[in-house]
Amino acid sequence: MPARYPNRRAAGQVLAGALRHLSRLPNGIVLGLPRGGVPVAYEIACALELPLDVFIVRKLGVPGHEELAMGAIASGGVRVLNQHVIARLAIPEPVLDAAAAAESIELERRERIYRPAGAAPALRDRTVLLVDDGLATGSTMRAAVAAVRAAGAARILVAVPVAPPDVCAALALEADEVVCPLRPVDFSSVGEWYVEFAQTTDEEVRALVANRSGRQRPENHDSQNLKER
């Protein structure tokens, strides 16, 4: 394991190596959490020869300290709250509702952008690999796991390149399996564990999903140094 990943693409390749046993899995699907999780998920889907799609989740940040998650929402009306943060900061319910309403607008926008046809993949009885580029609090991924479980998935695996040990342990109680090669105790942000951590764009997300489904070739994104497959 490197001390830091060169970029998201390299992180996805490391994860793909840890997930080789799922190669060509019948009824398997890889779902990347936009935006940053999609380049990681793309490498996994290509290596394992599995379909790729997106699963949209939005973090609910504490007003004035948006990097601190007080919860998250996901497609299908799922809301997961970080009760520890809410109690510690005495966050009232109207503040939670306002944040959820604001993030719902962005969630719906991304649904339209990433799925112009409006058809989400069927997840019932499937093995779902949920992928992000890393976890800090785990709230976003917890919302994704809850939503995918509600959609009837047979098995849910969480695959991330880096996350604190306690977050991995908590997720292991909710997902069927958690794969995370790098679990540093001294953790302050996901980006510190990458050499290159430029923001992933909507255009890149669309290109990667379209390329994996055979609809088009991906553009050459300098930030990720993506190679045509």
GROMACS .gro file of C-alpha atoms in nm:
model
  229
    1MET     CA    1   0.000   0.000   0.000
    2PRO     CA    2   0.128   0.349  -0.085
    3ALA     CA    3   0.136   0.615   0.187
    4ARG     CA    4  -0.098   0.812  -0.041
    5TYR     CA    5  -0.283   0.725  -0.362
    6PRO     CA    6  -0.156   0.903  -0.676
    7ASN     CA    7  -0.516   0.979  -0.785
    8ARG     CA    8  -0.866   0.831  -0.784
    9ARG     CA    9  -0.793   0.610  -1.082
   10ALA     CA   10  -0.501   0.446  -0.902
   11ALA     CA   11  -0.714   0.404  -0.590
   12GLY     CA   12  -0.978   0.225  -0.796
   13GLN     CA   13  -0.719  -0.015  -0.931
   14VAL     CA   14  -0.607  -0.102  -0.578
   15LEU     CA   15  -0.966  -0.169  -0.476
   16ALA     CA   16  -1.026  -0.378  -0.787
   17GLY     CA   17  -0.739  -0.602  -0.683
   18ALA     CA   18  -0.904  -0.659  -0.345
   19LEU     CA   19  -1.236  -0.740  -0.515
   20ARG     CA   20  -1.113  -0.990  -0.776
   21HIS     CA   21  -1.338  -1.261  -0.634
   22LEU     CA   22  -1.639  -1.065  -0.761
   23SER     CA   23  -1.525  -1.061  -1.123
   24ARG     CA   24  -1.813  -1.117  -1.369
   25LEU     CA   25  -2.047  -1.177  -1.076
   26PRO     CA   26  -2.400  -1.257  -1.201
   27ASN     CA   27  -2.641  -0.981  -1.096
   28GLY     CA   28  -2.350  -0.769  -0.970
   29ILE     CA   29  -2.341  -0.391  -1.022
   30VAL     CA   30  -2.100  -0.114  -0.924
   31LEU     CA   31  -2.255   0.214  -0.805
   32GLY     CA   32  -2.028   0.517  -0.769
   33LEU     CA   33  -2.121   0.806  -0.540
   34PRO     CA   34  -2.087   1.128  -0.742
   35ARG     CA   35  -1.882   1.298  -0.799
   36GLY     CA   36  -1.550   1.172  -0.666
   37GLY     CA   37  -1.654   0.811  -0.623
   38VAL     CA   38  -1.729   0.760  -0.991
   39PRO     CA   39  -1.368   0.755  -1.124
   40VAL     CA   40  -1.285   0.500  -0.853
   41ALA     CA   41  -1.595   0.294  -0.937
   42TYR     CA   42  -1.513   0.309  -1.310
   43GLU     CA   43  -1.182   0.131  -1.256
   44ILE     CA   44  -1.351  -0.136  -1.045
   45ALA     CA   45  -1.631  -0.193  -1.296
   46CYS     CA   46  -1.385  -0.224  -1.583
   47ALA     CA   47  -1.154  -0.462  -1.397
   48LEU     CA   48  -1.437  -0.684  -1.270
   49GLU     CA   49  -1.637  -0.661  -1.594
   50LEU     CA   50  -1.948  -0.540  -1.413
   51PRO     CA   51  -2.201  -0.270  -1.509
   52LEU     CA   52  -2.151   0.081  -1.371
   53ASP     CA   53  -2.402   0.342  -1.261
   54VAL     CA   54  -2.427   0.627  -1.012
   55PHE     CA   55  -2.600   0.644  -0.676
   56ILE     CA   56  -2.671   0.999  -0.565
   57VAL     CA   57  -2.639   1.097  -0.200
   58ARG     CA   58  -2.608   1.447  -0.052
   59LYS     CA   59  -2.444   1.536   0.278
   60LEU     CA   60  -2.632   1.764   0.520
   61GLY     CA   61  -2.365   1.999   0.649
   62VAL     CA   62  -2.389   2.193   0.975
   63PRO     CA   63  -2.468   2.558   0.887
   64GLY     CA   64  -2.147   2.757   0.899
   65HIS     CA   65  -1.942   2.437   0.919
   66GLU     CA   66  -2.058   2.254   0.608
   67GLU     CA   67  -1.766   2.010   0.614
   68LEU     CA   68  -1.917   1.860   0.933
   69ALA     CA   69  -2.201   1.623   0.845
   70MET     CA   70  -2.516   1.624   1.056
   71GLY     CA   71  -2.668   1.369   0.820
   72ALA     CA   72  -2.731   1.285   0.456
   73ILE     CA   73  -3.013   1.219   0.211
   74ALA     CA   74  -3.029   0.974  -0.080
   75SER     CA   75  -3.252   0.891  -0.373
   76GLY     CA   76  -3.583   0.744  -0.269
   77GLY     CA   77  -3.642   0.984   0.020
   78VAL     CA   78  -3.391   0.822   0.256
   79ARG     CA   79  -3.256   1.045   0.536
   80VAL     CA   80  -2.977   0.937   0.774
   81LEU     CA   81  -2.895   1.161   1.071
   82ASN     CA   82  -2.578   1.187   1.278
   83GLN     CA   83  -2.745   1.198   1.618
   84HIS     CA   84  -2.415   1.257   1.800
   85VAL     CA   85  -2.347   1.578   1.605
   86ILE     CA   86  -2.710   1.691   1.629
   87ALA     CA   87  -2.720   1.644   2.007
   88ARG     CA   88  -2.376   1.796   2.069
   89LEU     CA   89  -2.459   2.112   1.871
   90ALA     CA   90  -2.829   2.121   1.971
   91ILE     CA   91  -2.937   2.148   1.608
   92PRO     CA   92  -3.316   2.207   1.587
   93GLU     CA   93  -3.538   2.011   1.353
   94PRO     CA   94  -3.625   2.312   1.130
   95VAL     CA   95  -3.253   2.351   1.051
   96LEU     CA   96  -3.235   1.985   0.949
   97ASP     CA   97  -3.546   2.019   0.735
   98ALA     CA   98  -3.411   2.331   0.563
   99ALA     CA   99  -3.079   2.162   0.484
  100ALA     CA  100  -3.257   1.853   0.351
  101ALA     CA  101  -3.483   2.065   0.130
  102ALA     CA  102  -3.186   2.255  -0.014
  103GLU     CA  103  -2.985   1.940  -0.083
  104SER     CA  104  -3.290   1.772  -0.239
  105ILE     CA  105  -3.277   2.032  -0.516
  106GLU     CA  106  -2.916   1.938  -0.596
  107LEU     CA  107  -2.995   1.569  -0.568
  108GLU     CA  108  -3.276   1.602  -0.822
  109ARG     CA  109  -3.053   1.810  -1.051
  110ARG     CA  110  -2.787   1.540  -1.052
  111GLU     CA  111  -3.045   1.271  -1.118
  112ARG     CA  112  -3.148   1.463  -1.433
  113ILE     CA  113  -2.788   1.523  -1.544
  114TYR     CA  114  -2.648   1.177  -1.486
  115ARG     CA  115  -2.958   0.990  -1.602
  116PRO     CA  116  -3.110   1.189  -1.889
  117ALA     CA  117  -3.337   0.894  -1.969
  118GLY     CA  118  -3.460   0.897  -1.609
  119ALA     CA  119  -3.423   0.522  -1.556
  120ALA     CA  120  -3.234   0.408  -1.247
  121PRO     CA  121  -3.102   0.049  -1.246
  122ALA     CA  122  -3.311  -0.218  -1.076
  123LEU     CA  123  -3.134  -0.335  -0.759
  124ARG     CA  124  -3.366  -0.604  -0.626
  125ASP     CA  125  -3.186  -0.936  -0.563
  126ARG     CA  126  -2.856  -0.794  -0.689
  127THR     CA  127  -2.511  -0.771  -0.530
  128VAL     CA  128  -2.433  -0.400  -0.511
  129LEU     CA  129  -2.085  -0.251  -0.472
  130LEU     CA  130  -2.114   0.102  -0.334
  131VAL     CA  131  -1.798   0.300  -0.407
  132ASP     CA  132  -1.668   0.640  -0.296
  133ASP     CA  133  -1.321   0.799  -0.302
  134GLY     CA  134  -1.303   0.793   0.078
  135LEU     CA  135  -1.506   0.843   0.395
  136ALA     CA  136  -1.471   1.094   0.676
  137THR     CA  137  -1.781   1.051   0.895
  138GLY     CA  138  -1.954   0.783   0.687
  139SER     CA  139  -2.292   0.962   0.691
  140THR     CA  140  -2.317   0.979   0.314
  141MET     CA  141  -2.234   0.611   0.269
  142ARG     CA  142  -2.473   0.511   0.548
  143ALA     CA  143  -2.754   0.682   0.358
  144ALA     CA  144  -2.653   0.499   0.042
  145VAL     CA  145  -2.651   0.162   0.219
  146ALA     CA  146  -2.994   0.228   0.370
  147ALA     CA  147  -3.141   0.329   0.035
  148VAL     CA  148  -2.995   0.033  -0.153
  149ARG     CA  149  -3.117  -0.202   0.121
  150ALA     CA  150  -3.466  -0.053   0.085
  151ALA     CA  151  -3.446  -0.117  -0.291
  152GLY     CA  152  -3.418  -0.490  -0.224
  153ALA     CA  153  -3.049  -0.559  -0.286
  154ALA     CA  154  -2.947  -0.913  -0.190
  155ARG     CA  155  -2.598  -0.812  -0.074
  156ILE     CA  156  -2.426  -0.477  -0.022
  157LEU     CA  157  -2.051  -0.423  -0.024
  158VAL     CA  158  -1.893  -0.088   0.058
  159ALA     CA  159  -1.562  -0.029  -0.120
  160VAL     CA  160  -1.355   0.281  -0.043
  161PRO     CA  161  -0.981   0.352  -0.070
  162VAL     CA  162  -0.946   0.524   0.270
  163ALA     CA  163  -1.148   0.581   0.589
  164PRO     CA  164  -1.089   0.595   0.966
  165PRO     CA  165  -1.105   0.258   1.145
  166ASP     CA  166  -1.410   0.352   1.355
  167VAL     CA  167  -1.607   0.455   1.045
  168CYS     CA  168  -1.526   0.122   0.878
  169ALA     CA  169  -1.632  -0.065   1.190
  170ALA     CA  170  -1.963   0.122   1.208
  171LEU     CA  171  -2.038   0.059   0.841
  172ALA     CA  172  -1.959  -0.310   0.881
  173LEU     CA  173  -2.266  -0.331   1.107
  174GLU     CA  174  -2.489  -0.202   0.826
  175ALA     CA  175  -2.333  -0.335   0.503
  176ASP     CA  176  -2.260  -0.700   0.436
  177GLU     CA  177  -1.892  -0.628   0.377
  178VAL     CA  178  -1.657  -0.330   0.390
  179VAL     CA  179  -1.341  -0.324   0.180
  180CYS     CA  180  -1.104  -0.040   0.273
  181PRO     CA  181  -0.730  -0.098   0.224
  182LEU     CA  182  -0.612   0.219   0.401
  183ARG     CA  183  -0.749   0.284   0.752
  184PRO     CA  184  -0.537   0.556   0.914
  185VAL     CA  185  -0.599   0.641   1.277
  186ASP     CA  186  -0.467   0.994   1.223
  187PHE     CA  187  -0.735   1.114   0.980
  188SER     CA  188  -0.852   1.469   0.909
  189SER     CA  189  -0.977   1.463   0.548
  190VAL     CA  190  -1.006   1.233   0.247
  191GLY     CA  191  -0.798   1.458   0.023
  192GLU     CA  192  -0.487   1.432   0.240
  193TRP     CA  193  -0.453   1.067   0.134
  194TYR     CA  194  -0.424   1.153  -0.237
  195VAL     CA  195  -0.139   1.319  -0.423
  196GLU     CA  196  -0.384   1.455  -0.682
  197PHE     CA  197  -0.738   1.531  -0.566
  198ALA     CA  198  -0.889   1.772  -0.817
  199GLN     CA  199  -1.267   1.805  -0.819
  200THR     CA  200  -1.448   1.560  -1.046
  201THR     CA  201  -1.685   1.734  -1.288
  202ASP     CA  202  -2.038   1.643  -1.396
  203GLU     CA  203  -1.904   1.597  -1.750
  204GLU     CA  204  -1.648   1.344  -1.631
  205VAL     CA  205  -1.911   1.149  -1.440
  206ARG     CA  206  -2.135   1.130  -1.747
  207ALA     CA  207  -1.847   1.032  -1.975
  208LEU     CA  208  -1.730   0.750  -1.747
  209VAL     CA  209  -2.076   0.599  -1.703
  210ALA     CA  210  -2.149   0.631  -2.075
  211ASN     CA  211  -1.814   0.474  -2.168
  212ARG     CA  212  -1.866   0.176  -1.939
  213SER     CA  213  -2.210   0.116  -2.092
  214GLY     CA  214  -2.058   0.141  -2.441
  215ARG     CA  215  -2.238   0.461  -2.541
  216GLN     CA  216  -1.930   0.673  -2.601
  217ARG     CA  217  -1.558   0.710  -2.544
  218PRO     CA  218  -1.443   0.902  -2.236
  219GLU     CA  219  -1.271   1.235  -2.285
  220ASN     CA  220  -0.907   1.270  -2.182
  221HIS     CA  221  -0.944   1.432  -1.838
  222ASP     CA  222  -0.605   1.568  -1.734
  223SER     CA  223  -0.702   1.569  -1.366
  224GLN     CA  224  -0.741   1.192  -1.359
  225ASN     CA  225  -0.522   1.101  -1.658
  226LEU     CA  226  -0.792   0.860  -1.772
  227LYS     CA  227  -0.700   0.618  -2.045
  228GLU     CA  228  -0.943   0.491  -2.302
  229ARG     CA  229  -1.050   0.132  -2.239
   0.00000   0.00000   0.00000
